[in-house]
Amino acid sequence: MLRFNLIRLPLRPNPLNIKPMAPPFRTISNSQMGSYSTTSGSMKKLLFRQLFEKESSTYTYLLADVSHPDKPALLVDPVDRTVDRDISLVKELGLKLTYAINTHVHADHVTGTGLLKSKVPGVKSIISKSSNSKADLLVEAGDKIYFGDLYLEVRATPGHTLGCVTYVTGDGPDQPQPRMAFTGDALLIRGCGRTDFQGGSSWQLYKSVHSQIFTLPKDTLIYPAHDYKGYSVSTVGEEMLYNPRLTKDEETFKKIMENLNLPYPKMIDVAVPANMVCGLQDLTAKPAAVASN
């Protein structure tokens, strides 16, 4: 059974106090997951794997609290085509998959959430409430998603789509350092997601990145949902210096985005309807293939 606790994030980071406090924000956790203490470094708690789906150039991320007795884990942006790979890895590592979460309603692939729920008992799907799509849990800015004693903080980063969020690892001495930001398509390595469909807005994306991502510590690791140039990770500091779009002023950024002249996404007519129900499409059908469009 899931437990929802209302908490309020402090106005400033407080490394000495990360416990839930008062409303209005929520903590999402598993009621069977107890507390524990450890003297090892916080990074030793976190098992992290970056996985890749080549057809859509999508990164899926596996995170787990391996110091917890249950070894609870979650997957960020799973893809339907690689669900069996992900499940196999979870089993090999002795983890208990608790959540399958999406950064937004994807247009270039079908999420693996529905297949994961059908194959792994107890997995709950998560997506932002502002996406207007379906999932077991709908999160909002300021919510915390706990897996064991580690957590992801939800930050609203609309602009690529109306419902985009960025998941950021926790702040505090018992959380992994440096922090990690799973930015979806809002911020890519030396780029950003397009803003010409699904309620996108170049103005809103610019504001989102500068207010919600570029305000994180400069050593925060950036893990996007996609990469097309062979990159795997960046940092906030790097992107603030070298991102060819988001280092520009707002008006220049808007002109850049208006003149990208990108083709119509070939998977959008298949992916978006399925992803609006968080991947709970006809599970008897084969995973959608890019080549079919």
Tab-separated table of N, CA and C in Angstrom, residues 223-280:
chain	number	residue	atom	x	y	z
A	223	TYR	N	21.266	14.213	-17.103
A	223	TYR	CA	20.962	12.977	-17.829
A	223	TYR	C	19.669	13.185	-18.616
A	224	PRO	N	19.758	13.391	-19.933
A	224	PRO	CA	18.571	13.663	-20.747
A	224	PRO	C	17.871	12.383	-21.182
A	225	ALA	N	16.704	12.549	-21.811
A	225	ALA	CA	15.961	11.396	-22.321
A	225	ALA	C	16.514	10.900	-23.650
A	226	HIS	N	17.250	11.752	-24.353
A	226	HIS	CA	17.773	11.375	-25.667
A	226	HIS	C	19.163	11.966	-25.889
A	227	ASP	N	19.878	11.336	-26.791
A	227	ASP	CA	21.075	11.958	-27.355
A	227	ASP	C	21.304	11.379	-28.745
A	228	TYR	N	21.689	12.248	-29.672
A	228	TYR	CA	21.855	11.856	-31.068
A	228	TYR	C	23.287	12.059	-31.565
A	229	LYS	N	24.172	12.455	-30.657
A	229	LYS	CA	25.542	12.782	-31.056
A	229	LYS	C	26.600	11.977	-30.300
A	230	GLY	N	26.177	11.020	-29.497
A	230	GLY	CA	27.142	10.191	-28.791
A	230	GLY	C	27.475	10.636	-27.387
A	231	TYR	N	26.797	11.669	-26.897
A	231	TYR	CA	27.021	12.108	-25.521
A	231	TYR	C	26.191	11.257	-24.561
A	232	SER	N	26.656	11.152	-23.325
A	232	SER	CA	25.907	10.389	-22.331
A	232	SER	C	25.578	11.195	-21.086
A	233	VAL	N	26.361	12.205	-20.767
A	233	VAL	CA	26.126	12.980	-19.551
A	233	VAL	C	26.780	14.343	-19.689
A	234	SER	N	26.200	15.331	-19.031
A	234	SER	CA	26.781	16.669	-18.962
A	234	SER	C	26.612	17.165	-17.536
A	235	THR	N	26.863	18.438	-17.325
A	235	THR	CA	26.609	19.060	-16.025
A	235	THR	C	25.872	20.373	-16.239
A	236	VAL	N	25.276	20.871	-15.184
A	236	VAL	CA	24.620	22.175	-15.254
A	236	VAL	C	25.619	23.245	-15.672
A	237	GLY	N	26.805	23.203	-15.083
A	237	GLY	CA	27.822	24.196	-15.412
A	237	GLY	C	28.217	24.170	-16.870
A	238	GLU	N	28.384	22.973	-17.434
A	238	GLU	CA	28.740	22.855	-18.848
A	238	GLU	C	27.661	23.441	-19.748
A	239	GLU	N	26.414	23.092	-19.460
A	239	GLU	CA	25.325	23.559	-20.322
A	239	GLU	C	25.135	25.073	-20.218
A	240	MET	N	25.397	25.622	-19.050
A	240	MET	CA	25.303	27.081	-18.896
A	240	MET	C	26.363	27.801	-19.722
A	241	LEU	N	27.467	27.114	-19.991
A	241	LEU	CA	28.550	27.708	-20.771
A	241	LEU	C	28.476	27.387	-22.255
A	242	TYR	N	28.058	26.142	-22.587
A	242	TYR	CA	28.270	25.654	-23.938
A	242	TYR	C	27.013	25.269	-24.704
A	243	ASN	N	25.847	25.292	-24.066
A	243	ASN	CA	24.637	24.936	-24.802
A	243	ASN	C	24.379	26.000	-25.880
A	244	PRO	N	24.394	25.623	-27.157
A	244	PRO	CA	24.328	26.624	-28.228
A	244	PRO	C	22.980	27.343	-28.331
A	245	ARG	N	21.969	26.827	-27.679
A	245	ARG	CA	20.657	27.479	-27.714
A	245	ARG	C	20.377	28.241	-26.422
A	246	LEU	N	20.561	27.571	-25.298
A	246	LEU	CA	20.111	28.131	-24.025
A	246	LEU	C	21.099	29.092	-23.382
A	247	THR	N	22.270	29.272	-23.995
A	247	THR	CA	23.182	30.331	-23.550
A	247	THR	C	22.817	31.680	-24.172
A	248	LYS	N	21.935	31.657	-25.159
A	248	LYS	CA	21.505	32.894	-25.826
A	248	LYS	C	20.460	33.617	-24.979
A	249	ASP	N	20.193	34.876	-25.333
A	249	ASP	CA	19.115	35.594	-24.660
A	249	ASP	C	17.778	35.025	-25.132
A	250	GLU	N	16.729	35.377	-24.435
A	250	GLU	CA	15.425	34.770	-24.674
A	250	GLU	C	14.909	35.007	-26.094
A	251	GLU	N	15.078	36.179	-26.616
A	251	GLU	CA	14.572	36.488	-27.953
A	251	GLU	C	15.330	35.708	-29.023
A	252	THR	N	16.655	35.601	-28.863
A	252	THR	CA	17.448	34.821	-29.816
A	252	THR	C	17.078	33.353	-29.752
A	253	PHE	N	16.864	32.851	-28.545
A	253	PHE	CA	16.444	31.459	-28.379
A	253	PHE	C	15.126	31.212	-29.097
A	254	LYS	N	14.189	32.118	-28.949
A	254	LYS	CA	12.891	31.970	-29.602
A	254	LYS	C	13.047	31.898	-31.116
A	255	LYS	N	13.895	32.728	-31.689
A	255	LYS	CA	14.107	32.716	-33.140
A	255	LYS	C	14.760	31.408	-33.593
A	256	ILE	N	15.709	30.917	-32.791
A	256	ILE	CA	16.349	29.636	-33.114
A	256	ILE	C	15.299	28.533	-33.186
A	257	MET	N	14.430	28.477	-32.182
A	257	MET	CA	13.431	27.415	-32.119
A	257	MET	C	12.406	27.537	-33.232
A	258	GLU	N	12.081	28.751	-33.630
A	258	GLU	CA	11.102	28.964	-34.695
A	258	GLU	C	11.643	28.571	-36.063
A	259	ASN	N	12.955	28.484	-36.193
A	259	ASN	CA	13.568	28.203	-37.499
A	259	ASN	C	14.298	26.870	-37.559
A	260	LEU	N	13.919	25.921	-36.710
A	260	LEU	CA	14.545	24.599	-36.741
A	260	LEU	C	14.105	23.791	-37.955
A	261	ASN	N	12.873	24.022	-38.409
A	261	ASN	CA	12.331	23.337	-39.593
A	261	ASN	C	12.476	21.819	-39.491
A	262	LEU	N	12.057	21.279	-38.372
A	262	LEU	CA	12.154	19.841	-38.136
A	262	LEU	C	10.996	19.107	-38.803
A	263	PRO	N	11.209	17.875	-39.248
A	263	PRO	CA	10.133	17.104	-39.868
A	263	PRO	C	9.105	16.651	-38.834
A	264	TYR	N	7.931	16.292	-39.323
A	264	TYR	CA	6.879	15.757	-38.468
A	264	TYR	C	7.372	14.457	-37.825
A	265	PRO	N	7.274	14.319	-36.512
A	265	PRO	CA	7.780	13.104	-35.857
A	265	PRO	C	7.092	11.853	-36.389
A	266	LYS	N	7.871	10.884	-36.852
A	266	LYS	CA	7.275	9.730	-37.519
A	266	LYS	C	6.555	8.774	-36.578
A	267	MET	N	6.809	8.853	-35.283
A	267	MET	CA	6.127	7.976	-34.331
A	267	MET	C	4.978	8.654	-33.592
A	268	ILE	N	4.771	9.948	-33.812
A	268	ILE	CA	3.869	10.713	-32.955
A	268	ILE	C	2.437	10.186	-32.969
A	269	ASP	N	1.953	9.744	-34.137
A	269	ASP	CA	0.559	9.304	-34.225
A	269	ASP	C	0.326	7.972	-33.531
A	270	VAL	N	1.382	7.226	-33.314
A	270	VAL	CA	1.294	5.972	-32.561
A	270	VAL	C	1.634	6.202	-31.100
A	271	ALA	N	2.700	6.938	-30.865
A	271	ALA	CA	3.241	7.066	-29.513
A	271	ALA	C	2.362	7.895	-28.584
A	272	VAL	N	1.919	9.055	-29.054
A	272	VAL	CA	1.187	9.956	-28.155
A	272	VAL	C	-0.124	9.342	-27.651
A	273	PRO	N	-0.969	8.754	-28.525
A	273	PRO	CA	-2.192	8.135	-27.988
A	273	PRO	C	-1.903	7.040	-26.955
A	274	ALA	N	-0.882	6.223	-27.213
A	274	ALA	CA	-0.535	5.177	-26.254
A	274	ALA	C	-0.003	5.774	-24.967
A	275	ASN	N	0.841	6.783	-25.092
A	275	ASN	CA	1.473	7.363	-23.908
A	275	ASN	C	0.525	8.225	-23.082
A	276	MET	N	-0.569	8.671	-23.677
A	276	MET	CA	-1.570	9.396	-22.904
A	276	MET	C	-2.263	8.492	-21.889
A	277	VAL	N	-2.170	7.183	-22.103
A	277	VAL	CA	-2.653	6.231	-21.103
A	277	VAL	C	-1.456	5.512	-20.475
A	278	CYS	N	-0.322	6.219	-20.469
A	278	CYS	CA	0.911	5.764	-19.817
A	278	CYS	C	1.351	4.385	-20.290
A	279	GLY	N	1.171	4.140	-21.590
A	279	GLY	CA	1.637	2.886	-22.162
A	279	GLY	C	0.692	1.729	-21.974
A	280	LEU	N	-0.480	1.970	-21.434
A	280	LEU	CA	-1.431	0.885	-21.206
A	280	LEU	C	-2.272	0.650	-22.450
